[in-house]
Short mmCIF file of C-alpha atoms and ligand atoms in Angstrom, two decimals:
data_model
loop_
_atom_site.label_atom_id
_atom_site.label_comp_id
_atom_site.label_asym_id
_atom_site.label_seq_id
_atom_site.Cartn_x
_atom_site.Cartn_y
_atom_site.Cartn_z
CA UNK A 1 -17.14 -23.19 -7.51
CA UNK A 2 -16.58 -20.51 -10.03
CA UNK A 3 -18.71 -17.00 -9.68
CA UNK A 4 -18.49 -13.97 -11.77
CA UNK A 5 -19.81 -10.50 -10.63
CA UNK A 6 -19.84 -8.17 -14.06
CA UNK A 7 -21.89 -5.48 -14.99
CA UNK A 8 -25.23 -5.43 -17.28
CA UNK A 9 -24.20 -1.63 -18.49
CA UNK A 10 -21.87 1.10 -18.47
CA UNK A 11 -19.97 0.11 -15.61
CA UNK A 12 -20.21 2.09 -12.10
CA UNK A 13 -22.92 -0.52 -11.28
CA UNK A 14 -21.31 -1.37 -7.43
CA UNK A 15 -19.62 -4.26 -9.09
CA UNK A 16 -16.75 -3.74 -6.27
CA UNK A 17 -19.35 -3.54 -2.78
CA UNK A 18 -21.08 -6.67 -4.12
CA UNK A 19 -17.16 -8.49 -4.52
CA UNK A 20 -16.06 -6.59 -1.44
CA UNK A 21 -19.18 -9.12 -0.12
CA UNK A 22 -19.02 -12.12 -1.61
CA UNK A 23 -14.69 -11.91 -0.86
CA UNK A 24 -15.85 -13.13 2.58
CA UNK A 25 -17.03 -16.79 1.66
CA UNK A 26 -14.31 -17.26 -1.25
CA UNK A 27 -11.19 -17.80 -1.17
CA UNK A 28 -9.49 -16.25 -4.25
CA UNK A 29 -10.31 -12.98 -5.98
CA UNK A 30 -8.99 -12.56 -9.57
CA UNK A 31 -9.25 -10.10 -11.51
CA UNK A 32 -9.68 -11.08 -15.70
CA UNK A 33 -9.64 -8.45 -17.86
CA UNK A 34 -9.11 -4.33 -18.02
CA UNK A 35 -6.49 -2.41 -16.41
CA UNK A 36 -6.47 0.67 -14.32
CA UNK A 37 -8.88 3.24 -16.18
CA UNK A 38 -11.99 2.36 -14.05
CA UNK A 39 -12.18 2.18 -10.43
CA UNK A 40 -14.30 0.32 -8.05
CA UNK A 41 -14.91 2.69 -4.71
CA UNK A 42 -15.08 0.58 -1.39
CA UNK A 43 -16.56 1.30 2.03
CA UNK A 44 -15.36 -0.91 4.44
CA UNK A 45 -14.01 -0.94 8.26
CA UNK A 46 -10.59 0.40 7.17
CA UNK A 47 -12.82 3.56 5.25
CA UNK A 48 -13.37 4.01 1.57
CA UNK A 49 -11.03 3.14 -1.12
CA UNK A 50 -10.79 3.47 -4.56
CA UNK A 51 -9.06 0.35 -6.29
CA UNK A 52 -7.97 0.93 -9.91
CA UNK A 53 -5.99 -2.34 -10.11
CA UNK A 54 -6.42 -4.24 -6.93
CA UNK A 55 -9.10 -6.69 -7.06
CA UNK A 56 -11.62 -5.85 -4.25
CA UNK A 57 -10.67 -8.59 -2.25
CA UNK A 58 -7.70 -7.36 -1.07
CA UNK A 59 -9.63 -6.67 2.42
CA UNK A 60 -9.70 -9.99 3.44
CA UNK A 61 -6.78 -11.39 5.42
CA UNK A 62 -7.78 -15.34 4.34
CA UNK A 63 -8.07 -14.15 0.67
CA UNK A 64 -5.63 -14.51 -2.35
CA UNK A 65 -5.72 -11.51 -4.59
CA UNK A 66 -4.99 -12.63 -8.49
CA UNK A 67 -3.87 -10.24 -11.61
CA UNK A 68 -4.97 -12.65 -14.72
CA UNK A 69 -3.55 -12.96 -18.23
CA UNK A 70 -6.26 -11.10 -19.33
CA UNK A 71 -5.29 -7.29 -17.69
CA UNK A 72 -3.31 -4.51 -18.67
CA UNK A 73 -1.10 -4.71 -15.75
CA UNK A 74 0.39 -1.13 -15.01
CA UNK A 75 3.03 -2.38 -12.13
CA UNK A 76 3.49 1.20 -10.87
CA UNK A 77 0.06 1.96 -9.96
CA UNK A 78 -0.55 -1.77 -8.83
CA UNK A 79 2.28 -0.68 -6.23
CA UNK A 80 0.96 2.29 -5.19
CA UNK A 81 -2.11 1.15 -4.56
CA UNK A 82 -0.43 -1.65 -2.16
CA UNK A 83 0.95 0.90 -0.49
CA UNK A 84 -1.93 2.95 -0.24
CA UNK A 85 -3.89 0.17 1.34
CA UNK A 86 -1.56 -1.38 3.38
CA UNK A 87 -0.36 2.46 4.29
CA UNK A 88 -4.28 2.75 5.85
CA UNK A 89 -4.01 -0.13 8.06
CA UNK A 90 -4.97 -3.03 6.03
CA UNK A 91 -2.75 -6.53 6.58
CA UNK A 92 -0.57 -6.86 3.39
CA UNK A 93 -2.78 -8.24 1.02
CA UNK A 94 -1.50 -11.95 -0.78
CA UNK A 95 -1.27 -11.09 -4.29
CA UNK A 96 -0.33 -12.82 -7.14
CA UNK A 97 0.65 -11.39 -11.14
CA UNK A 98 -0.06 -14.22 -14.25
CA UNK A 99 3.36 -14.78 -15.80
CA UNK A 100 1.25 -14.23 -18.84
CA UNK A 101 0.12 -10.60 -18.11
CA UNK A 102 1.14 -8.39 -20.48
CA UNK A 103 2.38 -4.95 -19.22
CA UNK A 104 1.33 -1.36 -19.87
CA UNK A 105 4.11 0.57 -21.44
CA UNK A 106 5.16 4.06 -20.69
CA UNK A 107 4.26 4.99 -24.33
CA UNK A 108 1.23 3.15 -24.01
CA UNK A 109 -0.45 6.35 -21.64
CA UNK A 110 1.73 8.88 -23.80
CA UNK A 111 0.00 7.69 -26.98
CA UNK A 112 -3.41 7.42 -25.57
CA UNK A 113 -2.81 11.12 -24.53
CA UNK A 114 -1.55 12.09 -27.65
CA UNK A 115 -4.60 10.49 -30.16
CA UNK A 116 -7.26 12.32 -27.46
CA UNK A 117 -5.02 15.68 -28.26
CA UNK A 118 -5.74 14.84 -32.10
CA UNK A 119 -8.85 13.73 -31.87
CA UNK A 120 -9.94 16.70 -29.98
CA UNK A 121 -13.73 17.18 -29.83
CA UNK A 122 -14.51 13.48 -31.37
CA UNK A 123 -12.45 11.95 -28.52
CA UNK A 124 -13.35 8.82 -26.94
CA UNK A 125 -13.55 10.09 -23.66
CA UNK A 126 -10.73 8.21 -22.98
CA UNK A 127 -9.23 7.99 -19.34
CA UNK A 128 -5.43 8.14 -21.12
CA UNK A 129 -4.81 5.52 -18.61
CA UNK A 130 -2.77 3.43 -22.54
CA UNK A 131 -5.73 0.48 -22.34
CA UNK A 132 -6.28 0.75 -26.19
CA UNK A 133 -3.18 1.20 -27.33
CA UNK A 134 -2.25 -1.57 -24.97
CA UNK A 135 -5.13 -3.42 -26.26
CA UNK A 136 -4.00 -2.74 -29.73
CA UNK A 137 -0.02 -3.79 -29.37
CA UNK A 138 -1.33 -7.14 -27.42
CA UNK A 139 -3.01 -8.01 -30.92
CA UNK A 140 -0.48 -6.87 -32.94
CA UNK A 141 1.82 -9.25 -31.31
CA UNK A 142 3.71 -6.23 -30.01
CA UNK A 143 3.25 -6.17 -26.81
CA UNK A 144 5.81 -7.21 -23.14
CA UNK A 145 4.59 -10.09 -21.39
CA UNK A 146 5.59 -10.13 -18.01
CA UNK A 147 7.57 -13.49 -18.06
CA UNK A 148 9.62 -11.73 -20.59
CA UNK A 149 11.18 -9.75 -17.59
CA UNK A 150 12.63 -12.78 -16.57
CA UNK A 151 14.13 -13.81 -19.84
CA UNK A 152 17.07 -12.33 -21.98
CA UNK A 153 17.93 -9.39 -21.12
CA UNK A 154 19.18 -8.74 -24.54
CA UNK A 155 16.35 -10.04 -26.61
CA UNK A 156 14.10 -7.89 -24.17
CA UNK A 157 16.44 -5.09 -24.94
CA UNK A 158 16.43 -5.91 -28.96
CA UNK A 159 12.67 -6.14 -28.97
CA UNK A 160 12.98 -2.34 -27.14
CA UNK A 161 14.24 -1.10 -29.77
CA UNK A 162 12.22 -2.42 -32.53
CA UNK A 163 9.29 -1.23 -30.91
CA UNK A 164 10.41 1.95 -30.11
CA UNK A 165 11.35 2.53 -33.80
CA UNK A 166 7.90 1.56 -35.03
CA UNK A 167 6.17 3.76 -32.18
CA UNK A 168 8.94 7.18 -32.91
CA UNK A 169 7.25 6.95 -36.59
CA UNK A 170 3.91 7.85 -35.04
CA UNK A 171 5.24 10.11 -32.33
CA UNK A 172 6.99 12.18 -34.77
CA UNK A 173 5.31 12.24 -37.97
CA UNK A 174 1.73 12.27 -36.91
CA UNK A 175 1.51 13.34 -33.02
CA UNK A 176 4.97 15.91 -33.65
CA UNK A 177 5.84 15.47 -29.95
CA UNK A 178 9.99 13.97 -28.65
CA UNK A 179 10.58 10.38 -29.67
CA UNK A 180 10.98 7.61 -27.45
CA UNK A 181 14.38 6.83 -26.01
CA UNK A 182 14.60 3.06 -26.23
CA UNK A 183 17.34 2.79 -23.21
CA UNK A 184 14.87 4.96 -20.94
CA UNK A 185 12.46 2.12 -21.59
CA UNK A 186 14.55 -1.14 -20.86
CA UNK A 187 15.37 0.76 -17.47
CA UNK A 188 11.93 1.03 -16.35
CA UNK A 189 11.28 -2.48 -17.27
CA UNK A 190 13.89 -3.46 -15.00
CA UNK A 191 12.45 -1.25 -12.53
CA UNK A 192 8.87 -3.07 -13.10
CA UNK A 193 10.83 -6.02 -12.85
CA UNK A 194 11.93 -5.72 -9.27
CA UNK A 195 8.45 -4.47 -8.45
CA UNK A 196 6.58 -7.34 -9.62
CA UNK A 197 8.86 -10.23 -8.90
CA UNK A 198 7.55 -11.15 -5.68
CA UNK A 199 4.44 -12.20 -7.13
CA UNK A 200 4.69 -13.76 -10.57
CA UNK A 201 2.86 -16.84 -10.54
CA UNK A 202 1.63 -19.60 -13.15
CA UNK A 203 -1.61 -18.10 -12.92
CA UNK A 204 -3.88 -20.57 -14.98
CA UNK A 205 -1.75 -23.94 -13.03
CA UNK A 206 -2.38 -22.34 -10.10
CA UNK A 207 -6.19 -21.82 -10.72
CA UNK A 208 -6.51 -25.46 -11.76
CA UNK A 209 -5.25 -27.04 -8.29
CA UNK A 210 -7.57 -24.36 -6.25
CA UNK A 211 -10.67 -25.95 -8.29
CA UNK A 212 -9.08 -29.06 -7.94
CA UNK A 213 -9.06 -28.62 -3.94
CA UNK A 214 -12.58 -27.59 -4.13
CA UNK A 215 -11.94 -23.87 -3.50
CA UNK A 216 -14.17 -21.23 -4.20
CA UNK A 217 -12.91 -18.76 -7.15
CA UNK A 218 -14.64 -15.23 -8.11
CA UNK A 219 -13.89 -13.52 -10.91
CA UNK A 220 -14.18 -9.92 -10.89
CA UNK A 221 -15.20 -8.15 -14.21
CA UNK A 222 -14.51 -4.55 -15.01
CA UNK A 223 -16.73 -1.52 -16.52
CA UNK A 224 -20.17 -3.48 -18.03
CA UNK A 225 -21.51 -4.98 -21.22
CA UNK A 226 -22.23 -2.35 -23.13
CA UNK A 227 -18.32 -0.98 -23.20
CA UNK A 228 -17.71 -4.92 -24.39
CA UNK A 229 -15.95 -4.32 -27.81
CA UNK A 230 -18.37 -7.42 -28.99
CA UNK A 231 -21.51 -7.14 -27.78
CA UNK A 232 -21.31 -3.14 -26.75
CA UNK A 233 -21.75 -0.04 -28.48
CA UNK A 234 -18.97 -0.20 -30.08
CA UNK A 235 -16.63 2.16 -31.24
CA UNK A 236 -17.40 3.94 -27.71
CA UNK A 237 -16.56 0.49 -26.03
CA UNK A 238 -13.38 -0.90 -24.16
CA UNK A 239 -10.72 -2.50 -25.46
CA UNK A 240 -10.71 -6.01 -23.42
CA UNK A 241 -14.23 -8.17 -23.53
CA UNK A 242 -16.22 -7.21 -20.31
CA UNK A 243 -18.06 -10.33 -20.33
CA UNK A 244 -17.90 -13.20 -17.89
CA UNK A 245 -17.18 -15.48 -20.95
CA UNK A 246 -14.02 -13.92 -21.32
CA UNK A 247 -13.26 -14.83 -17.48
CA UNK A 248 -12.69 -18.10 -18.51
CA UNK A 249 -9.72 -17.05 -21.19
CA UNK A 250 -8.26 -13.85 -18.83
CA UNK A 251 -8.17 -15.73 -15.69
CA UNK A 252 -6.84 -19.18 -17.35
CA UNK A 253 -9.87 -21.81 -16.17
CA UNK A 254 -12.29 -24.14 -18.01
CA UNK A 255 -15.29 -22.12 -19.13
CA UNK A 256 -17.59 -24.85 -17.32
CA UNK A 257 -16.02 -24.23 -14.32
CA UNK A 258 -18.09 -20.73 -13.94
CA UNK A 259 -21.21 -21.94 -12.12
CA UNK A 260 -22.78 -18.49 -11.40
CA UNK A 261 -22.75 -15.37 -12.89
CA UNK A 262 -23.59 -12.60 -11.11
CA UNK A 263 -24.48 -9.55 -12.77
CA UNK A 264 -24.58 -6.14 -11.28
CA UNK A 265 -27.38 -3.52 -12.29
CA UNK A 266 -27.80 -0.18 -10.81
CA UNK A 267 -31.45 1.32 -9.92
CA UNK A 268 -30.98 3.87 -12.64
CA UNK A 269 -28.23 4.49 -14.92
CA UNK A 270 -25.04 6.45 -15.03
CA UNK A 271 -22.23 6.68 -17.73
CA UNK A 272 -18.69 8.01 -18.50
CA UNK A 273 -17.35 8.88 -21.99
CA UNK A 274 -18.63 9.58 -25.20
CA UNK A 275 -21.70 7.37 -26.78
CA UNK A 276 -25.27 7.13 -27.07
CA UNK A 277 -27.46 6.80 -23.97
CA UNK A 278 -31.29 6.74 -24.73
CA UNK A 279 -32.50 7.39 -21.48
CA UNK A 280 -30.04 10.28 -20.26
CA UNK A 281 -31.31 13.44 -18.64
CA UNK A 282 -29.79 16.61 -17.92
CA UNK A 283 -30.03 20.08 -16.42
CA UNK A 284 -31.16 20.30 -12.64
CA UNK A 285 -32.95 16.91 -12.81
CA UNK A 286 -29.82 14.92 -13.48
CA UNK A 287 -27.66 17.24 -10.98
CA UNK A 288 -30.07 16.27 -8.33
CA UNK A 289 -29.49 12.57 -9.32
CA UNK A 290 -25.62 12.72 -10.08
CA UNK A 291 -25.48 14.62 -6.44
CA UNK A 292 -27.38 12.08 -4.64
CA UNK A 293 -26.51 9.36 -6.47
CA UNK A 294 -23.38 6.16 -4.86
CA UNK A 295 -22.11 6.70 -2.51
CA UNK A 296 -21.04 10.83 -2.36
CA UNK A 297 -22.23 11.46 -5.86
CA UNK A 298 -21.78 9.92 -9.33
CA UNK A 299 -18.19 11.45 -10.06
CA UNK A 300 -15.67 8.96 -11.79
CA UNK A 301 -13.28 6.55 -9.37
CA UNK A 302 -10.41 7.28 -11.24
CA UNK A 303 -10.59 10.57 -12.84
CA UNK A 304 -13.39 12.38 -10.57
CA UNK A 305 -14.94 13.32 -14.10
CA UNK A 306 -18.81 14.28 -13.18
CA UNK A 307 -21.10 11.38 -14.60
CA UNK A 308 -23.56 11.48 -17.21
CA UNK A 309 -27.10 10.48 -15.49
CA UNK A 310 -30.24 8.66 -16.99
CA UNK A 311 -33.40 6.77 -15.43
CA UNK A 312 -33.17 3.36 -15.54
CA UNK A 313 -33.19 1.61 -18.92
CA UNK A 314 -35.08 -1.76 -18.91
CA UNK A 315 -33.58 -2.17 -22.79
CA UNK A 316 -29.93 -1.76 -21.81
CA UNK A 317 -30.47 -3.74 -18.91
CA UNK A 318 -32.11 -6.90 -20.73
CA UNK A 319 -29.29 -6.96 -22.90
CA UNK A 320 -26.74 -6.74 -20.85
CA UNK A 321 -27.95 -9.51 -18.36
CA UNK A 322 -28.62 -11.81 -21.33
CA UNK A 323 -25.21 -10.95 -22.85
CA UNK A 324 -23.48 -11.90 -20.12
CA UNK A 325 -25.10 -15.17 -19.39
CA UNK A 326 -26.94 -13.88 -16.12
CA UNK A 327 -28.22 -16.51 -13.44
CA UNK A 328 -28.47 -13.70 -10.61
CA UNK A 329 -28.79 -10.08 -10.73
CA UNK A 330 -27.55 -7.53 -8.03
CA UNK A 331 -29.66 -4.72 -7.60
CA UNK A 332 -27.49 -2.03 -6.53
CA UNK A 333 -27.79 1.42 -4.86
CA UNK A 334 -31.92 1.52 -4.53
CA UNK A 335 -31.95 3.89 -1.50
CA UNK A 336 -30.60 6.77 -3.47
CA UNK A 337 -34.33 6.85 -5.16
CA UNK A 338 -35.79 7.60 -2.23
CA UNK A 339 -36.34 11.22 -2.46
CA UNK A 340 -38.68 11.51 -5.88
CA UNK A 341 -41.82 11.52 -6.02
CA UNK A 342 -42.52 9.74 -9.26
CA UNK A 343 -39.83 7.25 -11.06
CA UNK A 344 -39.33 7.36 -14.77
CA UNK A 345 -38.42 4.33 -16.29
CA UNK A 346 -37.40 3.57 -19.93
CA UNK A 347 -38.69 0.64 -21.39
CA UNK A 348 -38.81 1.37 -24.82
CA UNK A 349 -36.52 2.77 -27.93
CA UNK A 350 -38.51 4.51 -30.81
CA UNK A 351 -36.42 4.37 -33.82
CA UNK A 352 -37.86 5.64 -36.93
CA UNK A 353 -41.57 5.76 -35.55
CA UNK A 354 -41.43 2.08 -34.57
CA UNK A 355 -40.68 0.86 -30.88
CA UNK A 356 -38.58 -2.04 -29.91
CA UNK A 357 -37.59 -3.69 -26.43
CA UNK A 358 -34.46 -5.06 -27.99
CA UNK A 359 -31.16 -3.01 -28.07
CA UNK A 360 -30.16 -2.35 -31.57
CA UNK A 361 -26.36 -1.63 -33.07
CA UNK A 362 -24.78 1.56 -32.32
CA UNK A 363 -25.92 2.80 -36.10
CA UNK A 364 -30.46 2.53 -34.93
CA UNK A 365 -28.79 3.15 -30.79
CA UNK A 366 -28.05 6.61 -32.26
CA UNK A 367 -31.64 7.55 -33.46
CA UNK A 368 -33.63 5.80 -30.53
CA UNK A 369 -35.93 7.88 -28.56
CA UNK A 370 -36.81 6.76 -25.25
CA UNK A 371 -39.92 5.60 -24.26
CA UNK A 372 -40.71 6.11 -20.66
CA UNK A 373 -43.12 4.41 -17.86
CA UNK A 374 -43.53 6.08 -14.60
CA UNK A 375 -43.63 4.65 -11.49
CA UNK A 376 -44.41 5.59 -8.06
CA UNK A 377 -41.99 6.75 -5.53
CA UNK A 378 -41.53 5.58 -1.97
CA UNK A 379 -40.89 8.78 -0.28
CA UNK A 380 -38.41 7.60 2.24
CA UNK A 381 -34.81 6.10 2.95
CA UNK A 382 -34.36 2.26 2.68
CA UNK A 383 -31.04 2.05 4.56
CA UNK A 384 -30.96 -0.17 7.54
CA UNK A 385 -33.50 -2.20 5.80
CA UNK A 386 -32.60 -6.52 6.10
CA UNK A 387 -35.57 -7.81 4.87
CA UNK A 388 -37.40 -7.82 1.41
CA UNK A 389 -40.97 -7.66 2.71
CA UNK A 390 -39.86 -4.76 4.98
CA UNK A 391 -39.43 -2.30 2.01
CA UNK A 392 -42.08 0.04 0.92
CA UNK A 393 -45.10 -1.36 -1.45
CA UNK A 394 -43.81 1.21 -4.48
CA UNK A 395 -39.86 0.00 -3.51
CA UNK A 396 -41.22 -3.29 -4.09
CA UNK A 397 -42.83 -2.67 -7.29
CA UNK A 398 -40.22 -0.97 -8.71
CA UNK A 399 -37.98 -3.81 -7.96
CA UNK A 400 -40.67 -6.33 -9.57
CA UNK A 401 -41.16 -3.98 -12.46
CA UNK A 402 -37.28 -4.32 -13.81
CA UNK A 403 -37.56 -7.90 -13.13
CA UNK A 404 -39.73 -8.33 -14.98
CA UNK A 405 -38.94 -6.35 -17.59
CA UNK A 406 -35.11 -7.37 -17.55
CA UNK A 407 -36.73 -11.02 -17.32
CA UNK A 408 -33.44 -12.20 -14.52
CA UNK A 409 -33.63 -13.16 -11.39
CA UNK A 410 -32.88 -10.19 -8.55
CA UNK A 411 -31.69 -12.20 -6.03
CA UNK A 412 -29.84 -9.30 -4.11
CA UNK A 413 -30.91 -5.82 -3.67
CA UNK A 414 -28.26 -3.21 -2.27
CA UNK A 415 -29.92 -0.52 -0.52
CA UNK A 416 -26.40 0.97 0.93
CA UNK A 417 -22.54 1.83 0.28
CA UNK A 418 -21.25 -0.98 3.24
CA UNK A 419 -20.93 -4.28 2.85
CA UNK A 420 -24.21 -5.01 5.19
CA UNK A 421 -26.56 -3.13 3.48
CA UNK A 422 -27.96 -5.96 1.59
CA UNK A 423 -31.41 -8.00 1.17
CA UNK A 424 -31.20 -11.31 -0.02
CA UNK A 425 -34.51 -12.67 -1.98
CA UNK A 426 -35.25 -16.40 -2.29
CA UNK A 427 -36.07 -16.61 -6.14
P1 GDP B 501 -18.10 -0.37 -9.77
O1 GDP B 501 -17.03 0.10 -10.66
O2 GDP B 501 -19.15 -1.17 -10.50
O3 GDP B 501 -17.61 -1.04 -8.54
O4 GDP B 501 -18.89 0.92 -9.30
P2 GDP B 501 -18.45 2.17 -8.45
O5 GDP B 501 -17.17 2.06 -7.79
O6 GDP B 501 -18.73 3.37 -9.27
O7 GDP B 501 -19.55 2.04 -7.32
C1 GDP B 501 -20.64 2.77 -7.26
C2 GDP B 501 -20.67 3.64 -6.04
O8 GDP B 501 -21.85 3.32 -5.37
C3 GDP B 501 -19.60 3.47 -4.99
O9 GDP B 501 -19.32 4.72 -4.44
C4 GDP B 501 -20.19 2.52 -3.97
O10 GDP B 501 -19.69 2.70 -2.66
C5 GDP B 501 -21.60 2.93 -4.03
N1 GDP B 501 -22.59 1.90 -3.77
C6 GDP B 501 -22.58 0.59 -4.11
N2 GDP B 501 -23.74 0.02 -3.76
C7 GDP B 501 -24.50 1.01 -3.20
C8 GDP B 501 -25.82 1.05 -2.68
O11 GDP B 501 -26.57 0.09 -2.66
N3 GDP B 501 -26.25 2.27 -2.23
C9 GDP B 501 -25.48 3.40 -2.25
N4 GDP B 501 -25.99 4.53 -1.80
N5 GDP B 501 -24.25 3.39 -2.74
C10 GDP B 501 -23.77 2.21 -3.21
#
């Protein structure tokens, strides 16, 4: 069986604890879209990682690890992070690369860099880690797959060039910073080259005998649907489709084949990057919550950038899950509400003096208002807690209360950082 865990908003959601878990009963992990500008953090017996490439089932010594078509590979920091984890005591991970990945490029980062520079104050809030220009030269038809490593070297080193040529233009004219050196280029590839070789695979063939032998596949999505370039709030989205739809294409499988889709919603919310987000709060009552919030506070995986905070939006959150096809939701990271007294909760947008419960296009997203319901706080700390019943009354109604509201299943509630702290509900 096929089962995707994605998120239902801005990513952050504990989309990596909840794979970390389910890695135990499956037997390959793969990894379908997005490349290394968002992080999943990890708390597990060999500590607490943060994987920026990996797929988060690198833990688990019976486990196969799989980069998909779909991801911006970046082979240096997919190395690194091997090291890192093996480094710390972990059993060298099996990992494979589609021959159909396409690669970040060194210019790639440079020119995300560079537009942010221009851009200046109406930046994306990009992580410059070269996932939209990578994006972009994919689409263009620009872009290195990684079979082509293995091909001519001197068509690889012709197409180099060209590329280079079309990319100086930019570099020059409109960013003013050194132009590319085309040989400095080819080298690296054939440094990526050695890097990756052990693992190149025919991803998508190699999928289709696992299902054929019955094995059990999960498909691990990256950031949430809101940053979907689709279905999100676009133009402060992602560049690759963060939907468990697009598992099917960026892993290489039939789209039947994905049975359950798990989808990954935090108690309240959290964002990175520029965009609207109707029920953010600031000033002391959002440091409290950024502070207390994960595992060690809501700071960015990959770039340590401090998050923007918000109570949890029953809107977003309906969307999302219904976006990406939901049949279970994850309720993640419930203990941190433990110390307020009262729990806001948005369940409305007021645009122009009416209110909706359905999320509109970025254009209305911009004027909405929040409408907020409070709830009743619990007063204490979940953790340790196994069983459903065994939570507080008010835990439990503010669990009921976004179900119903969100109108999906919660199946599993995550009331801790490690992979045990977990309560599984019979729905
Ligand atoms: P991802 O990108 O969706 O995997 O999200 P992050 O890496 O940002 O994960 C969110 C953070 O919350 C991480 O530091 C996790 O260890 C932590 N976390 C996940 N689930 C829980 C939970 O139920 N409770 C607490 N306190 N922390 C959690």
């Amino acid at each position: 069986m096929v089962r995707a865990i994605v998120g239902a908003n801005w990513g952050d959601e504990g989309k990596g604890k909840i794979t970390d878990m389910l890695s135990k009963e499956s037997d390959i992990i793969v990894r379908f879209q997005g490349g290394a500008n968002a992080g999943h953090t990890i708390v597990n017996d060999y500590g607490k990682f943060a994987l920026h490439t990996l797929p988060s089932g690198v833990f688990y010594s019976h486990t196969t690890s799989i980069l998909g078509n779909g991801v911006a590979l970046n082979i240096p920091v997919l190395f690194q992070e091997i090291k890192e984890v093996v480094g710390r005591g972990v059993p060298q991970p099996k990992i494979l690369v589609s021959d159909r990945a396409q690669m970040v490029m060194p210019y790639h980062i440079l020119l995300d860099a560079y537009e942010e520079e221009r851009l200046a104050g109406k930046s994306f809030g990009s992580t410059k880690s070269g996932i939209a220009p990578f994006y972009s030269d994919k689409y263009a038809k620009i872009g290195f797959q990684v079979s082509e490593l293995f091909g001519s070297e001197e068509t690889l080193r012709d197409k180099v060039d060209q590329v280079c040529e079309m990319k100086n233009v930019l570099i020059e004219h409109l960013y003013h910073k050194p132009a590319l050196e085309p040989e400095k280029i080819f080298q690296e590839l054939m440094s990526y080259k050695e890097m990756v070789a052990p693992y190149v695979c025919d991803v998508s063939a190699y999928l289709y005998q696992a299902l054929k032998e019955g094995k059990e596949i999960l498909l691990e999505g990256q950031l949430g649907s809101l940053k979907d370039p689709d279905h999100g709030i676009y133009p402060m989205v992602t560049s690759s489709p963060t939907l468990a739809g697009y598992g099917a294409i960026g892993a290489g499988i039939p789209p039947y084949e994905i049975q359950k889709i798990i989808t990954v919603v935090k108690a309240y919310s959290s964002a990175v990057g520029a965009g609207a987000f109707v029920s953010e709060i600031f000033g002391a009552e959002a440091d409290e919550l950024r502070k207390r919030g994960g595992d060690g506070g809501e700071y960015g995986a990959t770039t340590g950038r401090p998050r923007r905070m918000g109570w949890f939006d029953t809107v977003a959150s309906k969307y999302g899950c219904r976006i990406q096809g939901t049949t279970d939701v994850a309720f993640t990271v419930l203990d941190v509400l433990g110390y307020l007294d009262e729990i806001p909760v948005c369940t409305g947008y007021e645009i122009d003096g009416e209110v909706t419960t359905e999320f509109p296009v970025t254009s209305r997203l911009e004027r909405a208002k929040p409408v907020l319901e409070v709830l009743p706080g619990w007063k204490c700390d979940i953790r340790g807690i196994r069983k459903y019943e065994d939570l507080p009354e008010n835990c439990r109604r503010y669990v009921e209360f976004v179900e119903e509201k969100i109108g999906f299943p919660i199946t599993m509630v995550s009331n801790g950082p490690g992979r045990e702290d977990i309560i599984y509900r019979n729905r």
